[in-house]
Coordinates of C-alpha atoms in Angstrom, one line a residue:
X117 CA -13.0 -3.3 -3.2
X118 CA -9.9 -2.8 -1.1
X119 CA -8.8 0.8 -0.7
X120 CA -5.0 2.2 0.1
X121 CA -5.7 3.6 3.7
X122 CA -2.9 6.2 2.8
X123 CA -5.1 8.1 0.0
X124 CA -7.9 6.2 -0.3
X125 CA -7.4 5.0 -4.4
X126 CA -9.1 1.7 -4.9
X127 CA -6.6 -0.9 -5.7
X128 CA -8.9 -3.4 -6.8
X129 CA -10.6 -6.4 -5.5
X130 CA -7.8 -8.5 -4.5
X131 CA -4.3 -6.7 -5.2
X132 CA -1.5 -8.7 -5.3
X133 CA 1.6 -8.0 -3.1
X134 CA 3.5 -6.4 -6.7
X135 CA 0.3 -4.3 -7.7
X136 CA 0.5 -2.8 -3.6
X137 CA 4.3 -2.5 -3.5
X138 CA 4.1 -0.7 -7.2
X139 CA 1.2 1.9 -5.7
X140 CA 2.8 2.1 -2.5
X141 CA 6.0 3.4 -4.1
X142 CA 4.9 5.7 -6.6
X143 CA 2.3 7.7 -4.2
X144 CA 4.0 7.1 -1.0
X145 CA 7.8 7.1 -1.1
X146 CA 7.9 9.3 2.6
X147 CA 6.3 6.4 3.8
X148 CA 7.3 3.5 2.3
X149 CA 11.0 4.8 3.8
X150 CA 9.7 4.7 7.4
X151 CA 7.9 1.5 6.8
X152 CA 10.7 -0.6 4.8
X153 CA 9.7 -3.5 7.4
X154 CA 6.6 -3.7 7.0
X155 CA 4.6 -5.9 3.9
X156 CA 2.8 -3.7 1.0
X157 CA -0.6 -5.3 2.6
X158 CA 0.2 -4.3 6.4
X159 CA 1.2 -0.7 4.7
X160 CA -1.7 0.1 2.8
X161 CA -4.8 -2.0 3.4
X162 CA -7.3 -0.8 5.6
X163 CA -8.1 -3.6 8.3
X164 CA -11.4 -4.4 8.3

């Protein structure tokens, strides 16, 4: 189960780039705007 290292909200097994950008959005506009250049993945999964 991957986690959003932002908030911690599982986002499922294997989240697609839509699902991410979708979540990423909604809960984390302040830093989607810093991180425009960055993928949903790089953004919001934890590395492991």
């Amino acid at each position: 189960m991957k986690q959003c290292k932002l908030c911690g909200i599982p986002l499922g097994k294997e989240p697609n780039s839509q699902e991410l950008e979708v979540h990423w959005k909604k809960h984390h506009s302040w830093h989607w705007e810093n991180n425009k250049e960055k993928t949903p993945e790089d953004a919001l999964l934890k590395k492991r």
